PDB file of N, CA, C and O in Angstrom:
ATOM      1  N   MET P   1      74.453 111.869 100.477  1.00 44.00           N
ATOM      2  CA  MET P   1      75.844 112.109 100.766  1.00 44.00           C
ATOM      3  C   MET P   1      75.936 113.257 101.749  1.00 44.00           C
ATOM      4  O   MET P   1      75.178 114.209 101.678  1.00 44.00           O
ATOM      5  N   ASP P   2      76.830 113.184 102.719  1.00 47.00           N
ATOM      6  CA  ASP P   2      77.012 114.239 103.699  1.00 47.00           C
ATOM      7  C   ASP P   2      77.479 115.514 103.042  1.00 47.00           C
ATOM      8  O   ASP P   2      78.181 115.500 102.045  1.00 47.00           O
ATOM      9  N   GLU P   3      77.064 116.627 103.645  1.00 55.00           N
ATOM     10  CA  GLU P   3      77.569 117.900 103.146  1.00 55.00           C
ATOM     11  C   GLU P   3      79.062 117.965 103.374  1.00 55.00           C
ATOM     12  O   GLU P   3      79.586 117.424 104.336  1.00 55.00           O
ATOM     13  N   GLY P   4      79.754 118.628 102.481  1.00 59.00           N
ATOM     14  CA  GLY P   4      81.195 118.767 102.611  1.00 59.00           C
ATOM     15  C   GLY P   4      81.971 117.630 101.975  1.00 59.00           C
ATOM     16  O   GLY P   4      83.177 117.687 101.895  1.00 59.00           O
ATOM     17  N   VAL P   5      81.290 116.590 101.539  1.00 60.00           N
ATOM     18  CA  VAL P   5      81.961 115.486 100.871  1.00 60.00           C
ATOM     19  C   VAL P   5      82.019 115.812  99.385  1.00 60.00           C
ATOM     20  O   VAL P   5      80.999 116.077  98.760  1.00 60.00           O
ATOM     21  N   ASP P   6      83.201 115.819  98.844  1.00 71.00           N
ATOM     22  CA  ASP P   6      83.386 116.131  97.423  1.00 71.00           C
ATOM     23  C   ASP P   6      83.591 114.819  96.677  1.00 71.00           C
ATOM     24  O   ASP P   6      84.644 114.195  96.794  1.00 71.00           O
ATOM     25  N   PRO P   7      82.594 114.375  95.903  1.00 72.00           N
ATOM     26  CA  PRO P   7      82.740 113.101  95.204  1.00 72.00           C
ATOM     27  C   PRO P   7      83.911 113.104  94.228  1.00 72.00           C
ATOM     28  O   PRO P   7      84.537 112.076  93.999  1.00 72.00           O
ATOM     29  N   THR P   8      84.205 114.269  93.670  1.00 74.00           N
ATOM     30  CA  THR P   8      85.337 114.344  92.753  1.00 74.00           C
ATOM     31  C   THR P   8      86.630 114.079  93.504  1.00 74.00           C
ATOM     32  O   THR P   8      87.525 113.401  92.997  1.00 74.00           O
ATOM     33  N   GLN P   9      86.739 114.609  94.707  1.00 76.00           N
ATOM     34  CA  GLN P   9      87.925 114.378  95.535  1.00 76.00           C
ATOM     35  C   GLN P   9      88.050 112.884  95.846  1.00 76.00           C
ATOM     36  O   GLN P   9      89.144 112.331  95.800  1.00 76.00           O
ATOM     37  N   MET P  10      86.914 112.257  96.141  1.00 72.00           N
ATOM     38  CA  MET P  10      86.950 110.820  96.412  1.00 72.00           C
ATOM     39  C   MET P  10      87.396 110.055  95.172  1.00 72.00           C
ATOM     40  O   MET P  10      88.211 109.140  95.266  1.00 72.00           O
ATOM     41  N   CYS P  11      86.890 110.429  94.015  1.00 73.00           N
ATOM     42  CA  CYS P  11      87.290 109.772  92.764  1.00 73.00           C
ATOM     43  C   CYS P  11      88.768 110.008  92.476  1.00 73.00           C
ATOM     44  O   CYS P  11      89.475 109.094  92.051  1.00 73.00           O
ATOM     45  N   GLN P  12      89.230 111.221  92.726  1.00 74.00           N
ATOM     46  CA  GLN P  12      90.634 111.530  92.499  1.00 74.00           C
ATOM     47  C   GLN P  12      91.510 110.637  93.366  1.00 74.00           C
ATOM     48  O   GLN P  12      92.504 110.079  92.897  1.00 74.00           O
ATOM     49  N   SER P  13      91.116 110.467  94.604  1.00 75.00           N
ATOM     50  CA  SER P  13      91.872 109.607  95.509  1.00 75.00           C
ATOM     51  C   SER P  13      91.886 108.166  95.000  1.00 75.00           C
ATOM     52  O   SER P  13      92.923 107.500  95.001  1.00 75.00           O
ATOM     53  N   LEU P  14      90.738 107.698  94.529  1.00 73.00           N
ATOM     54  CA  LEU P  14      90.654 106.332  94.009  1.00 73.00           C
ATOM     55  C   LEU P  14      91.512 106.166  92.766  1.00 73.00           C
ATOM     56  O   LEU P  14      92.236 105.177  92.624  1.00 73.00           O
ATOM     57  N   VAL P  15      91.458 107.151  91.869  1.00 71.00           N
ATOM     58  CA  VAL P  15      92.269 107.078  90.654  1.00 71.00           C
ATOM     59  C   VAL P  15      93.744 107.007  91.015  1.00 71.00           C
ATOM     60  O   VAL P  15      94.502 106.205  90.460  1.00 71.00           O
ATOM     61  N   ASP P  16      94.172 107.846  91.948  1.00 72.00           N
ATOM     62  CA  ASP P  16      95.569 107.821  92.378  1.00 72.00           C
ATOM     63  C   ASP P  16      95.957 106.429  92.874  1.00 72.00           C
ATOM     64  O   ASP P  16      97.016 105.915  92.528  1.00 72.00           O
ATOM     65  N   LYS P  17      95.090 105.841  93.662  1.00 68.00           N
ATOM     66  CA  LYS P  17      95.393 104.523  94.200  1.00 68.00           C
ATOM     67  C   LYS P  17      95.421 103.452  93.113  1.00 68.00           C
ATOM     68  O   LYS P  17      96.273 102.571  93.126  1.00 68.00           O
ATOM     69  N   VAL P  18      94.487 103.543  92.174  1.00 66.00           N
ATOM     70  CA  VAL P  18      94.434 102.557  91.087  1.00 66.00           C
ATOM     71  C   VAL P  18      95.694 102.604  90.249  1.00 66.00           C
ATOM     72  O   VAL P  18      96.294 101.584  89.929  1.00 66.00           O
ATOM     73  N   PHE P  19      96.114 103.824  89.900  1.00 68.00           N
ATOM     74  CA  PHE P  19      97.267 103.962  89.019  1.00 68.00           C
ATOM     75  C   PHE P  19      98.595 103.796  89.739  1.00 68.00           C
ATOM     76  O   PHE P  19      99.596 103.497  89.103  1.00 68.00           O
ATOM     77  N   GLN P  20      98.630 103.967  91.038  1.00 65.00           N
ATOM     78  CA  GLN P  20      99.901 103.928  91.757  1.00 65.00           C
ATOM     79  C   GLN P  20     100.103 102.647  92.544  1.00 65.00           C
ATOM     80  O   GLN P  20     101.189 102.400  93.039  1.00 65.00           O
ATOM     81  N   SER P  21      99.102 101.841  92.669  1.00 63.00           N
ATOM     82  CA  SER P  21      99.240 100.693  93.553  1.00 63.00           C
ATOM     83  C   SER P  21      98.902  99.381  92.856  1.00 63.00           C
ATOM     84  O   SER P  21      97.756  99.073  92.583  1.00 63.00           O
ATOM     85  N   LYS P  22      99.913  98.583  92.604  1.00 59.00           N
ATOM     86  CA  LYS P  22      99.674  97.255  92.024  1.00 59.00           C
ATOM     87  C   LYS P  22      98.900  96.397  93.007  1.00 59.00           C
ATOM     88  O   LYS P  22      98.115  95.542  92.597  1.00 59.00           O
ATOM     89  N   GLN P  23      99.124  96.621  94.288  1.00 58.00           N
ATOM     90  CA  GLN P  23      98.421  95.842  95.294  1.00 58.00           C
ATOM     91  C   GLN P  23      96.915  96.072  95.197  1.00 58.00           C
ATOM     92  O   GLN P  23      96.145  95.120  95.248  1.00 58.00           O
ATOM     93  N   LEU P  24      96.488  97.314  95.016  1.00 58.00           N
ATOM     94  CA  LEU P  24      95.066  97.599  94.872  1.00 58.00           C
ATOM     95  C   LEU P  24      94.505  96.918  93.629  1.00 58.00           C
ATOM     96  O   LEU P  24      93.421  96.375  93.651  1.00 58.00           O
ATOM     97  N   ARG P  25      95.280  96.915  92.552  1.00 60.00           N
ATOM     98  CA  ARG P  25      94.823  96.260  91.326  1.00 60.00           C
ATOM     99  C   ARG P  25      94.589  94.762  91.544  1.00 60.00           C
ATOM    100  O   ARG P  25      93.706  94.181  90.940  1.00 60.00           O
ATOM    101  N   THR P  26      95.402  94.135  92.385  1.00 58.00           N
ATOM    102  CA  THR P  26      95.248  92.698  92.585  1.00 58.00           C
ATOM    103  C   THR P  26      94.066  92.364  93.480  1.00 58.00           C
ATOM    104  O   THR P  26      93.545  91.254  93.394  1.00 58.00           O
ATOM    105  N   VAL P  27      93.639  93.301  94.342  1.00 58.00           N
ATOM    106  CA  VAL P  27      92.522  93.001  95.233  1.00 58.00           C
ATOM    107  C   VAL P  27      91.210  93.616  94.769  1.00 58.00           C
ATOM    108  O   VAL P  27      90.164  93.270  95.272  1.00 58.00           O
ATOM    109  N   ALA P  28      91.272  94.542  93.813  1.00 61.00           N
ATOM    110  CA  ALA P  28      90.054  95.180  93.321  1.00 61.00           C
ATOM    111  C   ALA P  28      89.242  94.183  92.498  1.00 61.00           C
ATOM    112  O   ALA P  28      89.792  93.396  91.741  1.00 61.00           O
ATOM    113  N   GLU P  29      87.952  94.249  92.640  1.00 72.00           N
ATOM    114  CA  GLU P  29      87.058  93.417  91.852  1.00 72.00           C
ATOM    115  C   GLU P  29      87.241  93.806  90.386  1.00 72.00           C
ATOM    116  O   GLU P  29      87.036  94.963  90.017  1.00 72.00           O
ATOM    117  N   PRO P  30      87.643  92.884  89.531  1.00 72.00           N
ATOM    118  CA  PRO P  30      87.934  93.234  88.132  1.00 72.00           C
ATOM    119  C   PRO P  30      86.781  93.928  87.407  1.00 72.00           C
ATOM    120  O   PRO P  30      87.008  94.861  86.645  1.00 72.00           O
ATOM    121  N   ASP P  31      85.544  93.487  87.647  1.00 76.00           N
ATOM    122  CA  ASP P  31      84.404  94.104  86.963  1.00 76.00           C
ATOM    123  C   ASP P  31      84.205  95.549  87.402  1.00 76.00           C
ATOM    124  O   ASP P  31      83.920  96.422  86.578  1.00 76.00           O
ATOM    125  N   ILE P  32      84.363  95.817  88.688  1.00 75.00           N
ATOM    126  CA  ILE P  32      84.214  97.177  89.216  1.00 75.00           C
ATOM    127  C   ILE P  32      85.338  98.055  88.681  1.00 75.00           C
ATOM    128  O   ILE P  32      85.112  99.189  88.265  1.00 75.00           O
ATOM    129  N   LEU P  33      86.532  97.542  88.697  1.00 74.00           N
ATOM    130  CA  LEU P  33      87.687  98.294  88.206  1.00 74.00           C
ATOM    131  C   LEU P  33      87.507  98.629  86.730  1.00 74.00           C
ATOM    132  O   LEU P  33      87.757  99.763  86.306  1.00 74.00           O
ATOM    133  N   ALA P  34      87.020  97.687  85.948  1.00 80.00           N
ATOM    134  CA  ALA P  34      86.793  97.925  84.523  1.00 80.00           C
ATOM    135  C   ALA P  34      85.728  99.000  84.318  1.00 80.00           C
ATOM    136  O   ALA P  34      85.892  99.888  83.462  1.00 80.00           O
ATOM    137  N   LEU P  35      84.658  98.952  85.092  1.00 82.00           N
ATOM    138  CA  LEU P  35      83.619  99.979  84.993  1.00 82.00           C
ATOM    139  C   LEU P  35      84.166 101.353  85.358  1.00 82.00           C
ATOM    140  O   LEU P  35      83.866 102.353  84.693  1.00 82.00           O
ATOM    141  N   PHE P  36      84.955 101.413  86.400  1.00 81.00           N
ATOM    142  CA  PHE P  36      85.547 102.681  86.821  1.00 81.00           C
ATOM    143  C   PHE P  36      86.466 103.226  85.735  1.00 81.00           C
ATOM    144  O   PHE P  36      86.420 104.413  85.400  1.00 81.00           O
ATOM    145  N   GLU P  37      87.297 102.381  85.174  1.00 84.00           N
ATOM    146  CA  GLU P  37      88.213 102.822  84.126  1.00 84.00           C
ATOM    147  C   GLU P  37      87.444 103.291  82.890  1.00 84.00           C
ATOM    148  O   GLU P  37      87.835 104.274  82.252  1.00 84.00           O
ATOM    149  N   ASP P  38      86.338 102.621  82.547  1.00 88.00           N
ATOM    150  CA  ASP P  38      85.506 103.051  81.432  1.00 88.00           C
ATOM    151  C   ASP P  38      84.907 104.429  81.706  1.00 88.00           C
ATOM    152  O   ASP P  38      84.891 105.300  80.832  1.00 88.00           O
ATOM    153  N   TRP P  39      84.398 104.616  82.920  1.00 87.00           N
ATOM    154  CA  TRP P  39      83.821 105.908  83.308  1.00 87.00           C
ATOM    155  C   TRP P  39      84.871 107.008  83.238  1.00 87.00           C
ATOM    156  O   TRP P  39      84.613 108.084  82.703  1.00 87.00           O
ATOM    157  N   LEU P  40      86.060 106.735  83.752  1.00 87.00           N
ATOM    158  CA  LEU P  40      87.120 107.730  83.745  1.00 87.00           C
ATOM    159  C   LEU P  40      87.511 108.085  82.309  1.00 87.00           C
ATOM    160  O   LEU P  40      87.701 109.259  81.983  1.00 87.00           O
ATOM    161  N   GLU P  41      87.583 107.108  81.430  1.00 90.00           N
ATOM    162  CA  GLU P  41      87.911 107.356  80.022  1.00 90.00           C
ATOM    163  C   GLU P  41      86.851 108.239  79.371  1.00 90.00           C
ATOM    164  O   GLU P  41      87.183 109.177  78.631  1.00 90.00           O
ATOM    165  N   GLU P  42      85.577 107.971  79.643  1.00 91.00           N
ATOM    166  CA  GLU P  42      84.504 108.804  79.095  1.00 91.00           C
ATOM    167  C   GLU P  42      84.608 110.233  79.607  1.00 91.00           C
ATOM    168  O   GLU P  42      84.441 111.189  78.846  1.00 91.00           O
ATOM    169  N   LEU P  43      84.886 110.379  80.898  1.00 89.00           N
ATOM    170  CA  LEU P  43      85.036 111.706  81.489  1.00 89.00           C
ATOM    171  C   LEU P  43      86.218 112.441  80.869  1.00 89.00           C
ATOM    172  O   LEU P  43      86.125 113.630  80.556  1.00 89.00           O
ATOM    173  N   GLU P  44      87.315 111.742  80.652  1.00 91.00           N
ATOM    174  CA  GLU P  44      88.490 112.350  80.023  1.00 91.00           C
ATOM    175  C   GLU P  44      88.153 112.815  78.607  1.00 91.00           C
ATOM    176  O   GLU P  44      88.558 113.906  78.197  1.00 91.00           O
ATOM    177  N   GLU P  45      87.421 111.999  77.839  1.00 93.00           N
ATOM    178  CA  GLU P  45      87.052 112.376  76.475  1.00 93.00           C
ATOM    179  C   GLU P  45      86.156 113.614  76.477  1.00 93.00           C
ATOM    180  O   GLU P  45      86.337 114.520  75.657  1.00 93.00           O
ATOM    181  N   GLU P  46      85.186 113.655  77.398  1.00 91.00           N
ATOM    182  CA  GLU P  46      84.326 114.834  77.520  1.00 91.00           C
ATOM    183  C   GLU P  46      85.156 116.064  77.863  1.00 91.00           C
ATOM    184  O   GLU P  46      84.919 117.155  77.344  1.00 91.00           O
ATOM    185  N   PHE P  47      86.110 115.892  78.736  1.00 89.00           N
ATOM    186  CA  PHE P  47      86.972 116.991  79.160  1.00 89.00           C
ATOM    187  C   PHE P  47      87.795 117.505  77.983  1.00 89.00           C
ATOM    188  O   PHE P  47      87.893 118.714  77.756  1.00 89.00           O
ATOM    189  N   ILE P  48      88.373 116.587  77.214  1.00 90.00           N
ATOM    190  CA  ILE P  48      89.164 116.962  76.036  1.00 90.00           C
ATOM    191  C   ILE P  48      88.292 117.719  75.044  1.00 90.00           C
ATOM    192  O   ILE P  48      88.708 118.757  74.501  1.00 90.00           O
ATOM    193  N   GLN P  49      87.080 117.229  74.804  1.00 90.00           N
ATOM    194  CA  GLN P  49      86.165 117.906  73.888  1.00 90.00           C
ATOM    195  C   GLN P  49      85.839 119.311  74.389  1.00 90.00           C
ATOM    196  O   GLN P  49      85.787 120.256  73.604  1.00 90.00           O
ATOM    197  N   GLN P  50      85.658 119.444  75.691  1.00 86.00           N
ATOM    198  CA  GLN P  50      85.357 120.750  76.279  1.00 86.00           C
ATOM    199  C   GLN P  50      86.539 121.699  76.084  1.00 86.00           C
ATOM    200  O   GLN P  50      86.352 122.859  75.738  1.00 86.00           O
ATOM    201  N   VAL P  51      87.756 121.213  76.293  1.00 83.00           N
ATOM    202  CA  VAL P  51      88.955 122.040  76.099  1.00 83.00           C
ATOM    203  C   VAL P  51      89.057 122.467  74.640  1.00 83.00           C
ATOM    204  O   VAL P  51      89.314 123.639  74.336  1.00 83.00           O
ATOM    205  N   GLN P  52      88.843 121.535  73.728  1.00 86.00           N
ATOM    206  CA  GLN P  52      88.932 121.848  72.303  1.00 86.00           C
ATOM    207  C   GLN P  52      87.839 122.824  71.876  1.00 86.00           C
ATOM    208  O   GLN P  52      88.084 123.743  71.090  1.00 86.00           O
ATOM    209  N   LYS P  53      86.650 122.624  72.392  1.00 85.00           N
ATOM    210  CA  LYS P  53      85.520 123.480  72.034  1.00 85.00           C
ATOM    211  C   LYS P  53      85.718 124.901  72.557  1.00 85.00           C
ATOM    212  O   LYS P  53      85.489 125.865  71.832  1.00 85.00           O
ATOM    213  N   SER P  54      86.145 125.019  73.800  1.00 80.00           N
ATOM    214  CA  SER P  54      86.276 126.346  74.412  1.00 80.00           C
ATOM    215  C   SER P  54      87.614 127.000  74.080  1.00 80.00           C
ATOM    216  O   SER P  54      87.740 128.213  74.162  1.00 80.00           O
ATOM    217  N   GLY P  55      88.620 126.171  73.752  1.00 80.00           N
ATOM    218  CA  GLY P  55      89.951 126.705  73.499  1.00 80.00           C
ATOM    219  C   GLY P  55      90.604 127.236  74.750  1.00 80.00           C
ATOM    220  O   GLY P  55      91.574 127.973  74.696  1.00 80.00           O
ATOM    221  N   SER P  56      90.066 126.856  75.881  1.00 74.00           N
ATOM    222  CA  SER P  56      90.541 127.394  77.152  1.00 74.00           C
ATOM    223  C   SER P  56      90.946 126.271  78.088  1.00 74.00           C
ATOM    224  O   SER P  56      90.419 125.166  78.015  1.00 74.00           O
ATOM    225  N   HIS P  57      91.875 126.579  78.966  1.00 73.00           N
ATOM    226  CA  HIS P  57      92.243 125.652  80.035  1.00 73.00           C
ATOM    227  C   HIS P  57      91.830 126.238  81.378  1.00 73.00           C
ATOM    228  O   HIS P  57      92.363 125.851  82.414  1.00 73.00           O
ATOM    229  N   ASP P  58      90.875 127.175  81.365  1.00 80.00           N
ATOM    230  CA  ASP P  58      90.382 127.784  82.596  1.00 80.00           C
ATOM    231  C   ASP P  58      89.644 126.723  83.416  1.00 80.00           C
ATOM    232  O   ASP P  58      88.613 126.198  82.988  1.00 80.00           O
ATOM    233  N   LEU P  59      90.198 126.395  84.581  1.00 83.00           N
ATOM    234  CA  LEU P  59      89.647 125.297  85.375  1.00 83.00           C
ATOM    235  C   LEU P  59      88.212 125.541  85.807  1.00 83.00           C
ATOM    236  O   LEU P  59      87.393 124.626  85.784  1.00 83.00           O
ATOM    237  N   GLY P  60      87.906 126.766  86.199  1.00 85.00           N
ATOM    238  CA  GLY P  60      86.547 127.070  86.634  1.00 85.00           C
ATOM    239  C   GLY P  60      85.539 126.841  85.526  1.00 85.00           C
ATOM    240  O   GLY P  60      84.485 126.226  85.731  1.00 85.00           O
ATOM    241  N   GLU P  61      85.867 127.312  84.338  1.00 85.00           N
ATOM    242  CA  GLU P  61      84.995 127.149  83.183  1.00 85.00           C
ATOM    243  C   GLU P  61      84.841 125.671  82.816  1.00 85.00           C
ATOM    244  O   GLU P  61      83.733 125.191  82.555  1.00 85.00           O
ATOM    245  N   LEU P  62      85.951 124.947  82.795  1.00 83.00           N
ATOM    246  CA  LEU P  62      85.906 123.528  82.457  1.00 83.00           C
ATOM    247  C   LEU P  62      85.136 122.729  83.504  1.00 83.00           C
ATOM    248  O   LEU P  62      84.347 121.841  83.170  1.00 83.00           O
ATOM    249  N   ALA P  63      85.361 123.050  84.765  1.00 86.00           N
ATOM    250  CA  ALA P  63      84.666 122.356  85.846  1.00 86.00           C
ATOM    251  C   ALA P  63      83.158 122.570  85.724  1.00 86.00           C
ATOM    252  O   ALA P  63      82.381 121.611  85.802  1.00 86.00           O
ATOM    253  N   ARG P  64      82.740 123.815  85.537  1.00 86.00           N
ATOM    254  CA  ARG P  64      81.300 124.103  85.395  1.00 86.00           C
ATOM    255  C   ARG P  64      80.718 123.389  84.184  1.00 86.00           C
ATOM    256  O   ARG P  64      79.608 122.865  84.245  1.00 86.00           O
ATOM    257  N   GLY P  65      81.456 123.358  83.097  1.00 85.00           N
ATOM    258  CA  GLY P  65      80.964 122.729  81.872  1.00 85.00           C
ATOM    259  C   GLY P  65      80.693 121.247  82.018  1.00 85.00           C
ATOM    260  O   GLY P  65      79.840 120.690  81.333  1.00 85.00           O
ATOM    261  N   LEU P  66      81.414 120.594  82.920  1.00 85.00           N
ATOM    262  CA  LEU P  66      81.236 119.146  83.105  1.00 85.00           C
ATOM    263  C   LEU P  66      80.602 118.792  84.446  1.00 85.00           C
ATOM    264  O   LEU P  66      80.438 117.620  84.760  1.00 85.00           O
ATOM    265  N   GLY P  67      80.280 119.799  85.229  1.00 86.00           N
ATOM    266  CA  GLY P  67      79.668 119.538  86.534  1.00 86.00           C
ATOM    267  C   GLY P  67      80.647 118.967  87.547  1.00 86.00           C
ATOM    268  O   GLY P  67      80.267 118.175  88.399  1.00 86.00           O
ATOM    269  N   LEU P  68      81.911 119.366  87.438  1.00 85.00           N
ATOM    270  CA  LEU P  68      82.954 118.894  88.353  1.00 85.00           C
ATOM    271  C   LEU P  68      83.334 119.989  89.335  1.00 85.00           C
ATOM    272  O   LEU P  68      83.098 121.168  89.084  1.00 85.00           O
ATOM    273  N   SER P  69      83.975 119.589  90.395  1.00 86.00           N
ATOM    274  CA  SER P  69      84.578 120.570  91.289  1.00 86.00           C
ATOM    275  C   SER P  69      85.841 121.099  90.613  1.00 86.00           C
ATOM    276  O   SER P  69      86.366 120.484  89.676  1.00 86.00           O
ATOM    277  N   GLN P  70      86.342 122.209  91.100  1.00 84.00           N
ATOM    278  CA  GLN P  70      87.582 122.751  90.540  1.00 84.00           C
ATOM    279  C   GLN P  70      88.727 121.770  90.781  1.00 84.00           C
ATOM    280  O   GLN P  70      89.583 121.597  89.917  1.00 84.00           O
ATOM    281  N   ALA P  71      88.733 121.097  91.925  1.00 85.00           N
ATOM    282  CA  ALA P  71      89.778 120.104  92.215  1.00 85.00           C
ATOM    283  C   ALA P  71      89.702 118.943  91.223  1.00 85.00           C
ATOM    284  O   ALA P  71      90.728 118.435  90.775  1.00 85.00           O
ATOM    285  N   GLY P  72      88.479 118.528  90.874  1.00 85.00           N
ATOM    286  CA  GLY P  72      88.318 117.455  89.895  1.00 85.00           C
ATOM    287  C   GLY P  72      88.820 117.859  88.525  1.00 85.00           C
ATOM    288  O   GLY P  72      89.487 117.087  87.834  1.00 85.00           O
ATOM    289  N   ALA P  73      88.507 119.089  88.130  1.00 84.00           N
ATOM    290  CA  ALA P  73      88.988 119.593  86.836  1.00 84.00           C
ATOM    291  C   ALA P  73      90.506 119.702  86.845  1.00 84.00           C
ATOM    292  O   ALA P  73      91.166 119.365  85.859  1.00 84.00           O
ATOM    293  N   ASP P  74      91.064 120.156  87.956  1.00 84.00           N
ATOM    294  CA  ASP P  74      92.518 120.276  88.082  1.00 84.00           C
ATOM    295  C   ASP P  74      93.174 118.901  87.954  1.00 84.00           C
ATOM    296  O   ASP P  74      94.177 118.742  87.259  1.00 84.00           O
ATOM    297  N   PHE P  75      92.590 117.914  88.599  1.00 85.00           N
ATOM    298  CA  PHE P  75      93.115 116.556  88.515  1.00 85.00           C
ATOM    299  C   PHE P  75      93.110 116.064  87.062  1.00 85.00           C
ATOM    300  O   PHE P  75      94.109 115.550  86.564  1.00 85.00           O
ATOM    301  N   LEU P  76      91.968 116.245  86.374  1.00 85.00           N
ATOM    302  CA  LEU P  76      91.865 115.764  84.997  1.00 85.00           C
ATOM    303  C   LEU P  76      92.834 116.479  84.063  1.00 85.00           C
ATOM    304  O   LEU P  76      93.488 115.833  83.245  1.00 85.00           O
ATOM    305  N   ILE P  77      92.932 117.791  84.174  1.00 84.00           N
ATOM    306  CA  ILE P  77      93.826 118.515  83.281  1.00 84.00           C
ATOM    307  C   ILE P  77      95.270 118.120  83.533  1.00 84.00           C
ATOM    308  O   ILE P  77      96.052 117.956  82.598  1.00 84.00           O
ATOM    309  N   THR P  78      95.632 117.916  84.792  1.00 87.00           N
ATOM    310  CA  THR P  78      96.991 117.480  85.119  1.00 87.00           C
ATOM    311  C   THR P  78      97.261 116.091  84.557  1.00 87.00           C
ATOM    312  O   THR P  78      98.304 115.840  83.957  1.00 87.00           O
ATOM    313  N   LYS P  79      96.294 115.186  84.735  1.00 87.00           N
ATOM    314  CA  LYS P  79      96.457 113.816  84.226  1.00 87.00           C
ATOM    315  C   LYS P  79      96.545 113.803  82.711  1.00 87.00           C
ATOM    316  O   LYS P  79      97.408 113.119  82.136  1.00 87.00           O
ATOM    317  N   LEU P  80      95.695 114.549  82.043  1.00 88.00           N
ATOM    318  CA  LEU P  80      95.688 114.574  80.583  1.00 88.00           C
ATOM    319  C   LEU P  80      96.958 115.220  80.021  1.00 88.00           C
ATOM    320  O   LEU P  80      97.468 114.773  78.990  1.00 88.00           O
ATOM    321  N   LYS P  81      97.466 116.212  80.689  1.00 87.00           N
ATOM    322  CA  LYS P  81      98.735 116.824  80.260  1.00 87.00           C
ATOM    323  C   LYS P  81      99.881 115.823  80.467  1.00 87.00           C
ATOM    324  O   LYS P  81     100.747 115.676  79.604  1.00 87.00           O
ATOM    325  N   ARG P  82      99.867 115.154  81.602  1.00 89.00           N
ATOM    326  CA  ARG P  82     100.898 114.160  81.882  1.00 89.00           C
ATOM    327  C   ARG P  82     100.878 113.045  80.848  1.00 89.00           C
ATOM    328  O   ARG P  82     101.919 112.556  80.399  1.00 89.00           O
ATOM    329  N   ASP P  83      99.688 112.655  80.432  1.00 90.00           N
ATOM    330  CA  ASP P  83      99.519 111.607  79.426  1.00 90.00           C
ATOM    331  C   ASP P  83      99.672 112.146  78.003  1.00 90.00           C
ATOM    332  O   ASP P  83      99.488 111.402  77.045  1.00 90.00           O
ATOM    333  N   GLU P  84      99.975 113.435  77.888  1.00 91.00           N
ATOM    334  CA  GLU P  84     100.155 114.129  76.607  1.00 91.00           C
ATOM    335  C   GLU P  84      98.943 113.999  75.702  1.00 91.00           C
ATOM    336  O   GLU P  84      99.045 113.833  74.494  1.00 91.00           O
ATOM    337  N   ARG P  85      97.765 114.105  76.302  1.00 88.00           N
ATOM    338  CA  ARG P  85      96.528 114.028  75.530  1.00 88.00           C
ATOM    339  C   ARG P  85      95.964 115.410  75.249  1.00 88.00           C
ATOM    340  O   ARG P  85      95.066 115.546  74.428  1.00 88.00           O
ATOM    341  N   ILE P  86      96.467 116.411  75.968  1.00 82.00           N
ATOM    342  CA  ILE P  86      96.109 117.809  75.672  1.00 82.00           C
ATOM    343  C   ILE P  86      97.356 118.647  75.772  1.00 82.00           C
ATOM    344  O   ILE P  86      98.346 118.248  76.346  1.00 82.00           O
TER     345      ILE P  86
END
C-alpha cells in the first residue's frame, strides 16, 4: 500500500457509501458486502469491549488498542453512539 494511504479512512468511506446509498447496495456483490458487514460488526464489538474495559472514550487510547487510526476510532465511536450501542 502506498505511504499516506489510510486504510481506515478508505473503510470509513466505504461504510458511509454502504449505509447511505441504496444504489451501491444493489450493485455490490452480495457475498463481498456480507463479508464486509461481518468484519465491521466484529470490529464494533471489539471497540465496545475496549470502551467497557478501559472505561474511557479517549480516541487515541481506543485507536491504539485496536490498531486503528484516530479517524477510524472517531468514525466507530460516532457510529456506535448514533446507533445507541455505547
